[in-house]
Amino acid sequence: MPTNTHILFPLVCLCFALCTLHVSSSDSDSLILSCGSSSGGVGDDGRKWEPDSKYLVSSGNSIPAEAQYQDPSLPSKTPYLSARIFTSESTYKISVKPKKRYWVRFHFYPSTYSSLDPSDAFFSVIANGVTLLNNFSASITAKALTQAYIFREYSLAPLNSDHLNIAFKPSDKHDGAFAFVNGIEVSPMPDLFDSATLVGFSDQSVESQSANLQTMFRLNVGGQYISASNDSGLTRTWYDDSPYLDAAAIGVTDEASKNVTIHYKDLPAHVAPVDVYRTLRSMGPEYEVNKNYNLTWVFRVDGNFTYLARLHFCDIQSTKINQVVFDIFINNQTAEANADVIAWTGAIAVPMYKDYAIYVSDGQGDEELRVALHPSISMKPEFYDSLLNGLEIFKLNDTTGNLAGPNPEPSAMLAKAESEAAKSFAPSKSSSNVTVIGGAAGGAAAFGIVAALCIAVYQRKKRVPGTESNASSWLPIYGNSHTTASKSTISGKSTTSTHVSSRDGGNCRHFSLEEIKQATKNFDESYVIGVGGFGKVYKGVIDGTTKVAIKRSNPSSEQGVHEFRTEIEMLSKLRHRHLVSLIGFCDEDNEMALVYDYMAYGTLREHLYKGNKPHLSWKQRLEICIGAARGLHYLHTGAKYIIIHRDVKTTNILLDENWVAKVSDFGLSKTGPELNQTHVSTVVKGSFGYLDPEYYRRQQLTEKSDVYSFGVVLFEVLCARPALNPSLSKEQVSLADWALHCQRKGTNIEDIIDPHLKGKIKPECLKKFTETAYKCLSDQGIDRPSMGDLLWNLEFALQLQENLEDAKQDSGSAENSNSGELHNCPMRLHFSNLSLGSENDISEQSDDSNTNAIFSQIVNPKGR
Ligand SMILES: *[C@@H]1O[C@H](CO)[C@@H](O)[C@H](O)[C@H]1NC(C)=O
Ligand SMILES: *[C@@H]1O[C@H](CO)[C@@H](O)[C@H](O)[C@H]1NC(C)=O
Ligand SMILES: *[C@@H]1O[C@H](CO)[C@@H](O)[C@H](O)[C@H]1NC(C)=O
Ligand SMILES: *[C@@H]1O[C@H](CO)[C@@H](O)[C@H](O)[C@H]1NC(C)=O
Ligand SMILES: *[C@@H]1O[C@H](CO)[C@@H](O)[C@H](O)[C@H]1NC(C)=O
Ligand SMILES: *[C@@H]1O[C@H](CO)[C@@H](O)[C@H](O)[C@H]1NC(C)=O
Ligand SMILES: *[C@@H]1O[C@H](CO)[C@@H](O)[C@H](O)[C@H]1NC(C)=O
Ligand SMILES: *[C@@H]1O[C@H](CO)[C@@H](O)[C@H](O)[C@H]1NC(C)=O
Ligand SMILES: *[C@@H]1O[C@H](CO)[C@@H](O)[C@H](O)[C@H]1NC(C)=O
Ligand SMILES: *[C@@H]1O[C@H](CO)[C@@H](O)[C@H](O)[C@H]1NC(C)=O
Ligand SMILES: *[C@@H]1O[C@H](CO)[C@@H](O)[C@H](O)[C@H]1NC(C)=O
């Protein structure tokens, strides 16, 4: 029974740094311990961590240890690189004020310490008799969440005692079990909790004043990530809500305009920061649509517990009662009928919150908590809409004083792939206990995982067929290059420093107009290699030898100076081996230009058909797909912002001189609603033939739209034909429809694949590949795999192809091929490359850039 939350896309949390906490002066009673460290240290966020030994009641059974490996995604060395290991029960004794509520936070980094295997760490944590964790495996949890480290937050009920005992107890059910912890924080907090009505039992309420709680989720609905230091004094971290939305209908986000002031009135300011109340999610402007759907958030939780859901509201549009009235459902039961925020608060821009308690019973499988909003039609409000600004979900201790749930499990899809892999890869002892591989699909669990800022997710306009223009909406992405970037790889990225990148675009090189003019022979027309929405694209040479692509802004382009800067700033944070790199920019005399790597081999499409190029082998094609998938996976999960590409197609996958695939042409750059608008409405970019039907129907975009488009790319790669070919018979015009048609009809896939590939693809590989590609084309986003799962499956398909090829070659020596397979075990590959992939790729990239001075980009003028 997984504790992992339902997320629609996996998130490798790169910016956990930001939820580490600044001690404000009011928190002088806070204790921040770096466990196992002899002298403490200062974290990258500037917080001072002190050594823990003097708080240990007896340190006899504990060993201070150093992690042997620093995962690049760790936000800071302190406290993660030191740990205290407990081989038997040990207790920290911390002085606290009686009758006061306390936050207790734990940091765990499951790594190898003094040759102990982190997968043997199974332990309980008990704080003054309350079981916070039981049989807890940080390593399983981290893997299931594809994270390097785990963060847990609890709020302990006021104590009658003047000290807090925190006991770590290794499990006695597991041989050789030990306990460990890297960091502990204990800090006083105000009384935030009160009694809450029990949903479904209007006459009953749950007293949460005396409860111990675990923070499960804390979301700034419709808004952005809020770091601990930007919280209203309680060092909480607030996350974007979009990963938790029910995929089908996600509404629109809105933000109070600058001149609106949020008046807290009677509400204490510490309840939630202003940024939570300034932003909200509502259902959208189509009232007819709103009548027919519920705006729903879904969370995975542990069964047999009562949860407290705190809904934060602040209406920033309505001014009168009965303008927006809606019902609130929690787990399909009415928590509140006819909620009218203005009626509750009496005025616009006044925040408030409502608490609801709900018991989630223990079912079979994944227990969930659904919060849904729907307009109260019966009240005949002026607008059929509903809204939410913030949402916190806490788990309350059960009657035995327990808060612990089971360890999460990897997603079914990964478990299946894993068992398949175990079957295909030799029944050797090590493949039979391939450890649980964290699912990209597994999803982030508990609180503190999804450090994502969702940007520019909504589209309100349909793209009309035929209007697909050659205007490319591209955005620069900052990348490593032969200039200065190789110095600035990992560290700049995973820590807070990225987030405050310089206004000049981080490490981007600043070109003078003179340099740009020299490179392009004063913007000579013969150097034009493409035309985009932003302006023309020129090829050019800088520094004497380096070929580049230069995009010059069109002075009449709607993208003004501001956008130009925003783009550079935002995209300067994106660096990935599989994304086309921005080398620098020029901003002088009203001339704006962006300078990119030049891609020697052009677009993927021209190597598939219509290019008169030699045919790519199947393995090459798979590798290119994997590279592109990795780039997209990074966009979806690796960056602090969730980025939806919106225009995935074979002309936007470029190839460098080593055939490394790089995703280009980023269609998204909006970071939130325009100030004067009620929702984000960007012009739709997307190409017909690749357009997600669900998005088309509902006009609501999710990252699964990219997955759909990528599915079309996969078929394009397999069949070597365009996504749309109007010269074919009606049912064949659209490749996606044609592929689905063939699937329904049971047509042998061999009949539609590229004739050059016939007989060259191993049947197992072809099966895996087509299965995966079909899944991407599922009508509903929710049925499509995440980019992470997709990547996994493609890697697996490649392994199937390669291993069978190897097996054929080495058929003489079973021994040999066996070890080869083990070495190539896809799970290993998956884990090391996927969960840490974005980071690994960065370092790989810096190597590349050193060895290959010339990178390049071609923007194919016929690309669109
Ligand atoms: C806090 O918020 C301000 C303003 O929104 C922002 O500039 C700053 O980067 C934030 N700080 C952190 C640590 O996120
Ligand atoms: C905010 O400013 C706009 C124009 O700048 C104005 O139309 C609007 O009424 C103002 N809103 C408030 C709440 O003052
Ligand atoms: C939930 O409670 C039921 C009955 O009390 C029990 O059988 C079940 O094992 C519990 N489940 C969990 C996950 O604790
Ligand atoms: C609530 O309804 C949805 C859709 O009808 C269903 O999938 C879900 O299982 C229900 N949840 C509960 C807790 O009954
Ligand atoms: C919204 O959710 C409630 C409670 O689960 C359900 O009764 C209702 O049918 C849903 N409405 C729509 C339009 O899905
Ligand atoms: C939570 O645990 C405390 C003891 O630590 C207990 O008194 C209280 O009743 C528990 N809460 C619930 C809801 O059972
Ligand atoms: C402890 O957790 C592991 C991994 O989730 C599980 O396999 C095992 O059954 C658990 N043991 C107990 C005693 O609950
Ligand atoms: C692998 O599994 C075998 C039994 O299947 C077990 O004896 C061995 O300890 C396991 N190894 C690891 C590293 O878990
Ligand atoms: C697109 O290209 C065609 C010719 O290739 C040209 O006629 C048309 O004006 C272009 N459209 C835009 C919006 O640039
Ligand atoms: C928003 O402002 C822009 C310019 O500041 C203006 O062009 C646009 O019409 C405005 N939109 C609305 C909905 O007022
Ligand atoms: C994946 O990781 C393995 C082991 O770390 C490495 O050998 C391999 O080159 C990586 N593959 C890619 C495509 O990054």
Short mmCIF file of N, CA and C in Angstrom, two decimals, residues 592-704:
data_model
loop_
_atom_site.label_atom_id
_atom_site.label_comp_id
_atom_site.label_asym_id
_atom_site.label_seq_id
_atom_site.Cartn_x
_atom_site.Cartn_y
_atom_site.Cartn_z
N MET A 592 18.31 42.56 -30.70
CA MET A 592 18.41 41.46 -29.76
C MET A 592 18.66 40.20 -30.56
N ALA A 593 19.59 39.40 -30.09
CA ALA A 593 19.89 38.16 -30.79
C ALA A 593 20.28 37.10 -29.79
N LEU A 594 19.98 35.88 -30.15
CA LEU A 594 20.32 34.75 -29.30
C LEU A 594 21.24 33.83 -30.11
N VAL A 595 22.25 33.34 -29.45
CA VAL A 595 23.27 32.56 -30.15
C VAL A 595 23.25 31.12 -29.64
N TYR A 596 23.08 30.21 -30.57
CA TYR A 596 22.94 28.80 -30.23
C TYR A 596 24.04 27.95 -30.81
N ASP A 597 24.17 26.77 -30.27
CA ASP A 597 25.01 25.77 -30.91
C ASP A 597 24.44 25.42 -32.28
N TYR A 598 25.32 25.12 -33.18
CA TYR A 598 24.90 24.76 -34.53
C TYR A 598 24.86 23.23 -34.60
N MET A 599 23.79 22.69 -35.12
CA MET A 599 23.62 21.24 -35.12
C MET A 599 23.99 20.67 -36.49
N ALA A 600 25.10 19.97 -36.50
CA ALA A 600 25.68 19.55 -37.77
C ALA A 600 24.75 18.69 -38.62
N TYR A 601 24.00 17.79 -37.99
CA TYR A 601 23.22 16.87 -38.81
C TYR A 601 21.76 17.27 -38.97
N GLY A 602 21.43 18.45 -38.52
CA GLY A 602 20.09 18.93 -38.82
C GLY A 602 18.99 18.20 -38.07
N THR A 603 17.85 18.11 -38.71
CA THR A 603 16.68 17.59 -38.01
C THR A 603 16.59 16.08 -38.16
N LEU A 604 15.89 15.49 -37.21
CA LEU A 604 15.65 14.05 -37.29
C LEU A 604 14.84 13.74 -38.55
N ARG A 605 13.89 14.59 -38.87
CA ARG A 605 13.02 14.28 -40.00
C ARG A 605 13.80 14.05 -41.29
N GLU A 606 14.76 14.91 -41.53
CA GLU A 606 15.44 14.76 -42.82
C GLU A 606 16.25 13.47 -42.92
N HIS A 607 16.46 12.81 -41.76
CA HIS A 607 17.14 11.51 -41.82
C HIS A 607 16.17 10.35 -41.89
N LEU A 608 14.88 10.67 -41.79
CA LEU A 608 13.89 9.60 -41.85
C LEU A 608 13.28 9.50 -43.25
N TYR A 609 12.98 10.65 -43.80
CA TYR A 609 12.39 10.66 -45.14
C TYR A 609 12.61 12.04 -45.74
N LYS A 610 12.39 12.15 -46.99
CA LYS A 610 12.48 13.42 -47.69
C LYS A 610 13.84 14.10 -47.56
N GLY A 611 14.84 13.40 -47.10
CA GLY A 611 16.11 14.08 -46.90
C GLY A 611 17.20 13.57 -47.83
N ASN A 612 16.89 12.50 -48.55
CA ASN A 612 17.90 11.86 -49.38
C ASN A 612 19.18 11.57 -48.59
N LYS A 613 18.97 11.19 -47.35
CA LYS A 613 20.11 10.87 -46.50
C LYS A 613 20.16 9.36 -46.36
N PRO A 614 21.33 8.83 -46.00
CA PRO A 614 21.39 7.38 -45.77
C PRO A 614 20.41 7.01 -44.66
N HIS A 615 19.86 5.82 -44.76
CA HIS A 615 18.87 5.44 -43.76
C HIS A 615 19.52 5.15 -42.42
N LEU A 616 18.88 5.62 -41.39
CA LEU A 616 19.38 5.37 -40.05
C LEU A 616 19.09 3.92 -39.67
N SER A 617 20.00 3.32 -38.97
CA SER A 617 19.74 1.96 -38.49
C SER A 617 18.72 2.02 -37.37
N TRP A 618 18.16 0.88 -37.06
CA TRP A 618 17.16 0.84 -36.00
C TRP A 618 17.76 1.27 -34.66
N LYS A 619 18.96 0.78 -34.42
CA LYS A 619 19.59 1.11 -33.15
C LYS A 619 19.85 2.63 -33.06
N GLN A 620 20.30 3.20 -34.15
CA GLN A 620 20.51 4.65 -34.16
C GLN A 620 19.20 5.38 -33.86
N ARG A 621 18.14 4.89 -34.51
CA ARG A 621 16.85 5.55 -34.30
C ARG A 621 16.43 5.46 -32.84
N LEU A 622 16.62 4.26 -32.27
CA LEU A 622 16.25 4.11 -30.87
C LEU A 622 17.06 5.04 -29.99
N GLU A 623 18.34 5.12 -30.28
CA GLU A 623 19.19 5.98 -29.45
C GLU A 623 18.77 7.44 -29.56
N ILE A 624 18.39 7.82 -30.75
CA ILE A 624 17.93 9.20 -30.94
C ILE A 624 16.64 9.44 -30.16
N CYS A 625 15.73 8.47 -30.23
CA CYS A 625 14.48 8.61 -29.47
C CYS A 625 14.77 8.69 -27.98
N ILE A 626 15.69 7.88 -27.52
CA ILE A 626 16.01 7.88 -26.09
C ILE A 626 16.59 9.24 -25.70
N GLY A 627 17.46 9.75 -26.54
CA GLY A 627 18.05 11.06 -26.23
C GLY A 627 16.98 12.14 -26.15
N ALA A 628 16.10 12.14 -27.14
CA ALA A 628 15.06 13.17 -27.16
C ALA A 628 14.14 12.98 -25.96
N ALA A 629 13.83 11.73 -25.64
CA ALA A 629 12.95 11.47 -24.49
C ALA A 629 13.62 11.96 -23.21
N ARG A 630 14.93 11.79 -23.17
CA ARG A 630 15.63 12.24 -21.97
C ARG A 630 15.58 13.76 -21.85
N GLY A 631 15.71 14.42 -22.97
CA GLY A 631 15.61 15.88 -22.94
C GLY A 631 14.23 16.33 -22.46
N LEU A 632 13.21 15.66 -22.97
CA LEU A 632 11.85 16.03 -22.58
C LEU A 632 11.57 15.67 -21.12
N HIS A 633 12.11 14.53 -20.72
CA HIS A 633 11.93 14.12 -19.33
C HIS A 633 12.53 15.19 -18.42
N TYR A 634 13.65 15.69 -18.84
CA TYR A 634 14.29 16.74 -18.05
C TYR A 634 13.41 17.99 -18.00
N LEU A 635 12.84 18.34 -19.12
CA LEU A 635 11.96 19.51 -19.13
C LEU A 635 10.79 19.31 -18.18
N HIS A 636 10.25 18.08 -18.19
CA HIS A 636 9.06 17.82 -17.38
C HIS A 636 9.39 17.73 -15.90
N THR A 637 10.58 17.28 -15.60
CA THR A 637 10.82 16.96 -14.20
C THR A 637 12.09 17.52 -13.63
N GLY A 638 13.05 17.74 -14.46
CA GLY A 638 14.38 18.00 -13.90
C GLY A 638 14.60 19.43 -13.50
N ALA A 639 13.92 20.30 -14.18
CA ALA A 639 14.15 21.71 -13.90
C ALA A 639 13.23 22.13 -12.77
N LYS A 640 13.49 23.25 -12.23
CA LYS A 640 12.65 23.70 -11.14
C LYS A 640 11.26 24.02 -11.65
N TYR A 641 11.20 24.45 -12.87
CA TYR A 641 9.93 24.73 -13.48
C TYR A 641 9.51 23.52 -14.29
N ILE A 642 8.26 23.23 -14.28
CA ILE A 642 7.78 22.21 -15.19
C ILE A 642 7.63 22.88 -16.54
N ILE A 643 8.23 22.30 -17.51
CA ILE A 643 8.15 22.93 -18.81
C ILE A 643 7.50 21.96 -19.78
N ILE A 644 6.47 22.41 -20.39
CA ILE A 644 5.81 21.59 -21.40
C ILE A 644 6.27 22.13 -22.74
N HIS A 645 6.80 21.26 -23.55
CA HIS A 645 7.40 21.72 -24.78
C HIS A 645 6.36 22.23 -25.76
N ARG A 646 5.29 21.48 -25.89
CA ARG A 646 4.14 21.85 -26.73
C ARG A 646 4.35 21.69 -28.21
N ASP A 647 5.54 21.45 -28.65
CA ASP A 647 5.71 21.32 -30.09
C ASP A 647 6.74 20.25 -30.39
N VAL A 648 6.48 19.07 -29.83
CA VAL A 648 7.39 17.96 -30.05
C VAL A 648 7.12 17.39 -31.44
N LYS A 649 8.14 17.34 -32.26
CA LYS A 649 8.00 16.76 -33.59
C LYS A 649 9.39 16.51 -34.16
N THR A 650 9.43 15.80 -35.24
CA THR A 650 10.74 15.37 -35.72
C THR A 650 11.60 16.52 -36.24
N THR A 651 10.99 17.65 -36.56
CA THR A 651 11.83 18.76 -36.98
C THR A 651 12.37 19.54 -35.79
N ASN A 652 11.85 19.25 -34.62
CA ASN A 652 12.38 19.92 -33.43
C ASN A 652 13.34 19.02 -32.66
N ILE A 653 13.67 17.91 -33.24
CA ILE A 653 14.70 17.06 -32.64
C ILE A 653 15.91 17.19 -33.57
N LEU A 654 16.94 17.82 -33.07
CA LEU A 654 18.11 18.09 -33.89
C LEU A 654 19.23 17.13 -33.52
N LEU A 655 20.16 16.97 -34.45
CA LEU A 655 21.23 16.00 -34.24
C LEU A 655 22.57 16.69 -34.37
N ASP A 656 23.42 16.44 -33.41
CA ASP A 656 24.74 17.06 -33.51
C ASP A 656 25.67 16.15 -34.30
N GLU A 657 26.92 16.52 -34.38
CA GLU A 657 27.82 15.77 -35.25
C GLU A 657 28.11 14.38 -34.70
N ASN A 658 27.72 14.11 -33.46
CA ASN A 658 27.87 12.75 -32.92
C ASN A 658 26.54 12.03 -32.87
N TRP A 659 25.59 12.52 -33.58
CA TRP A 659 24.24 11.95 -33.61
C TRP A 659 23.56 12.01 -32.26
N VAL A 660 23.97 12.91 -31.43
CA VAL A 660 23.28 13.07 -30.15
C VAL A 660 22.04 13.92 -30.41
N ALA A 661 20.90 13.38 -29.98
CA ALA A 661 19.63 14.10 -30.22
C ALA A 661 19.48 15.24 -29.24
N LYS A 662 19.02 16.37 -29.73
CA LYS A 662 18.79 17.53 -28.87
C LYS A 662 17.44 18.14 -29.20
N VAL A 663 16.68 18.31 -28.17
CA VAL A 663 15.37 18.91 -28.36
C VAL A 663 15.57 20.41 -28.53
N SER A 664 14.86 20.98 -29.48
CA SER A 664 15.02 22.41 -29.69
C SER A 664 13.65 23.07 -29.74
N ASP A 665 13.67 24.33 -29.91
CA ASP A 665 12.47 25.09 -30.18
C ASP A 665 11.44 25.01 -29.06
N PHE A 666 11.75 25.69 -28.00
CA PHE A 666 10.87 25.61 -26.84
C PHE A 666 9.74 26.60 -26.96
N GLY A 667 8.56 26.06 -27.01
CA GLY A 667 7.41 26.90 -27.25
C GLY A 667 6.88 27.60 -26.02
N LEU A 668 7.41 27.34 -24.89
CA LEU A 668 6.82 27.89 -23.68
C LEU A 668 7.75 28.83 -22.96
N SER A 669 7.27 29.97 -22.68
CA SER A 669 8.10 30.85 -21.89
C SER A 669 7.30 31.67 -20.91
N LYS A 670 6.03 31.43 -20.86
CA LYS A 670 5.22 32.22 -19.95
C LYS A 670 5.42 31.72 -18.53
N THR A 671 5.56 32.62 -17.62
CA THR A 671 5.77 32.20 -16.25
C THR A 671 4.58 32.47 -15.37
N GLY A 672 3.48 32.75 -15.94
CA GLY A 672 2.30 32.98 -15.12
C GLY A 672 1.36 33.88 -15.87
N PRO A 673 0.25 34.18 -15.24
CA PRO A 673 -0.72 35.00 -15.94
C PRO A 673 -0.18 36.39 -16.23
N GLU A 674 -0.62 36.94 -17.29
CA GLU A 674 -0.32 38.34 -17.55
C GLU A 674 -1.01 39.11 -16.45
N LEU A 675 -0.43 40.18 -16.07
CA LEU A 675 -0.96 40.86 -14.90
C LEU A 675 -2.40 41.31 -15.06
N ASN A 676 -2.76 41.68 -16.24
CA ASN A 676 -4.12 42.19 -16.40
C ASN A 676 -5.09 41.10 -16.85
N GLN A 677 -4.66 39.87 -16.84
CA GLN A 677 -5.55 38.84 -17.34
C GLN A 677 -5.99 37.90 -16.23
N THR A 678 -7.10 37.28 -16.49
CA THR A 678 -7.61 36.39 -15.46
C THR A 678 -7.02 35.00 -15.56
N HIS A 679 -6.41 34.70 -16.64
CA HIS A 679 -5.77 33.40 -16.73
C HIS A 679 -4.68 33.46 -17.78
N VAL A 680 -3.86 32.48 -17.76
CA VAL A 680 -2.79 32.44 -18.75
C VAL A 680 -3.42 32.09 -20.08
N SER A 681 -3.22 32.94 -21.01
CA SER A 681 -3.70 32.54 -22.31
C SER A 681 -2.62 32.86 -23.31
N THR A 682 -1.92 31.86 -23.67
CA THR A 682 -0.85 32.07 -24.62
C THR A 682 -1.33 31.54 -25.95
N VAL A 683 -0.74 32.03 -26.95
CA VAL A 683 -1.11 31.55 -28.27
C VAL A 683 -0.66 30.10 -28.39
N VAL A 684 -1.53 29.30 -28.87
CA VAL A 684 -1.21 27.89 -28.97
C VAL A 684 -0.10 27.66 -29.97
N LYS A 685 0.86 26.94 -29.52
CA LYS A 685 1.86 26.45 -30.46
C LYS A 685 1.71 24.95 -30.47
N GLY A 686 1.73 24.40 -31.57
CA GLY A 686 1.60 22.97 -31.65
C GLY A 686 1.43 22.70 -33.11
N SER A 687 1.70 21.49 -33.50
CA SER A 687 1.63 21.24 -34.92
C SER A 687 0.58 20.20 -35.20
N PHE A 688 -0.17 20.47 -36.18
CA PHE A 688 -1.23 19.55 -36.53
C PHE A 688 -0.60 18.23 -36.92
N GLY A 689 -1.25 17.16 -36.52
CA GLY A 689 -0.65 15.85 -36.75
C GLY A 689 0.03 15.35 -35.49
N TYR A 690 0.38 16.27 -34.62
CA TYR A 690 1.03 15.90 -33.37
C TYR A 690 0.21 16.32 -32.17
N LEU A 691 -0.91 16.94 -32.45
CA LEU A 691 -1.65 17.59 -31.38
C LEU A 691 -2.47 16.60 -30.58
N ASP A 692 -2.28 16.65 -29.29
CA ASP A 692 -2.99 15.79 -28.35
C ASP A 692 -4.50 16.02 -28.48
N PRO A 693 -5.26 14.96 -28.78
CA PRO A 693 -6.71 15.15 -28.96
C PRO A 693 -7.41 15.62 -27.70
N GLU A 694 -6.88 15.21 -26.56
CA GLU A 694 -7.52 15.62 -25.32
C GLU A 694 -7.35 17.12 -25.11
N TYR A 695 -6.17 17.57 -25.41
CA TYR A 695 -5.87 18.98 -25.31
C TYR A 695 -6.74 19.76 -26.29
N TYR A 696 -6.86 19.20 -27.45
CA TYR A 696 -7.65 19.84 -28.49
C TYR A 696 -9.11 19.96 -28.05
N ARG A 697 -9.59 18.88 -27.46
CA ARG A 697 -10.99 18.85 -27.01
C ARG A 697 -11.22 19.77 -25.83
N ARG A 698 -10.33 19.66 -24.85
CA ARG A 698 -10.59 20.35 -23.59
C ARG A 698 -9.83 21.65 -23.46
N GLN A 699 -8.95 21.88 -24.36
CA GLN A 699 -8.13 23.08 -24.34
C GLN A 699 -7.33 23.20 -23.07
N GLN A 700 -7.01 22.07 -22.51
CA GLN A 700 -6.22 22.11 -21.30
C GLN A 700 -4.98 21.26 -21.50
N LEU A 701 -3.90 21.88 -21.27
CA LEU A 701 -2.64 21.26 -21.65
C LEU A 701 -1.96 20.67 -20.43
N THR A 702 -1.43 19.46 -20.59
CA THR A 702 -0.59 18.91 -19.54
C THR A 702 0.66 18.38 -20.21
N GLU A 703 1.60 17.93 -19.43
CA GLU A 703 2.82 17.40 -20.01
C GLU A 703 2.52 16.13 -20.80
N LYS A 704 1.36 15.53 -20.56
CA LYS A 704 1.01 14.33 -21.31
C LYS A 704 0.74 14.67 -22.78
#
